Short mmCIF file of C-alpha atoms in Angstrom, two decimals:
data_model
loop_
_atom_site.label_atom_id
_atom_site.label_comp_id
_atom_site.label_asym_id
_atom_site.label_seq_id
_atom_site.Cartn_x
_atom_site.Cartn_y
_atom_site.Cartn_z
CA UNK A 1007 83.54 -170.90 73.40
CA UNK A 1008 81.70 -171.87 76.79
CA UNK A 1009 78.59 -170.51 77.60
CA UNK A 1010 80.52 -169.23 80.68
CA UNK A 1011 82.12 -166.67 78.78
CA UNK A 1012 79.02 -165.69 76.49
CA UNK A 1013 76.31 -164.46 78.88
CA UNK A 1014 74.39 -163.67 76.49
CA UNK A 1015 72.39 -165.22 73.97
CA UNK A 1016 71.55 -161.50 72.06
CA UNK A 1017 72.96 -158.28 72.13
CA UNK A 1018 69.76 -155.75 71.30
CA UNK A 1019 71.21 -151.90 70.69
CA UNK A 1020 69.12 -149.37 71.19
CA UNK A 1021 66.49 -149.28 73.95
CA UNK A 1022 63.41 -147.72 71.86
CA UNK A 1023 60.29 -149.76 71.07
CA UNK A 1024 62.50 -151.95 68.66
CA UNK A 1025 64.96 -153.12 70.94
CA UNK A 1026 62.17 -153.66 74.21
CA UNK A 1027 60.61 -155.98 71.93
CA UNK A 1028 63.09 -157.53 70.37
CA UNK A 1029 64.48 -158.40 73.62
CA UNK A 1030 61.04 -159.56 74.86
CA UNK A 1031 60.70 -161.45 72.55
CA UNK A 1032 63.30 -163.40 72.70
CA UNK A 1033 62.94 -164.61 76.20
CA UNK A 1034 60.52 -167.05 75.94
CA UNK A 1035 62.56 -168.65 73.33
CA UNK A 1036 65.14 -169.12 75.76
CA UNK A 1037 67.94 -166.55 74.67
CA UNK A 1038 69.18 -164.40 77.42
CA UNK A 1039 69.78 -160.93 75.80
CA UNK A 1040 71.47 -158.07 76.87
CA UNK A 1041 69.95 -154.57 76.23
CA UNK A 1042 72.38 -151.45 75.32
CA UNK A 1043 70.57 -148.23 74.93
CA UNK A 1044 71.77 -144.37 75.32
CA UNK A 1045 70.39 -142.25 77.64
CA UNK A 1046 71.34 -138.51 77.75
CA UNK A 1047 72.03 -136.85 80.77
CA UNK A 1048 69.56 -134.31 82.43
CA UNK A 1049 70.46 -131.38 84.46
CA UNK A 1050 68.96 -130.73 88.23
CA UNK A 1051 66.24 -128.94 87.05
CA UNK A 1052 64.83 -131.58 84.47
CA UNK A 1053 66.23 -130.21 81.29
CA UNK A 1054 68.15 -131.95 78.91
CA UNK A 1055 71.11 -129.94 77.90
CA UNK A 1056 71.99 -128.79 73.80
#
């Protein structure tokens, strides 16, 4: 496979402390990583529902 098709070096899941520096870290080492995390959504007010 061509690095054209792969953009990315790593795939890091989850976007907690973990996965920020797991894909820091692996930057100066070259890799370019990709970063999946969830977010839930918020309502207008703030709050985060159930």
């Amino acid at each position: 496979m061509s690095t054209r098709h792969r953009p990315w070096d790593l795939l890091v899941v989850g976007g907690g402390t973990a996965g920020l520096v797991g894909a820091t870290a692996a930057a100066p080492l070259g890799a370019r990583a990709a970063l999946v995390g969830l977010r839930r959504a918020s309502t207008p007010d703030g709050d985060r529902p159930g």
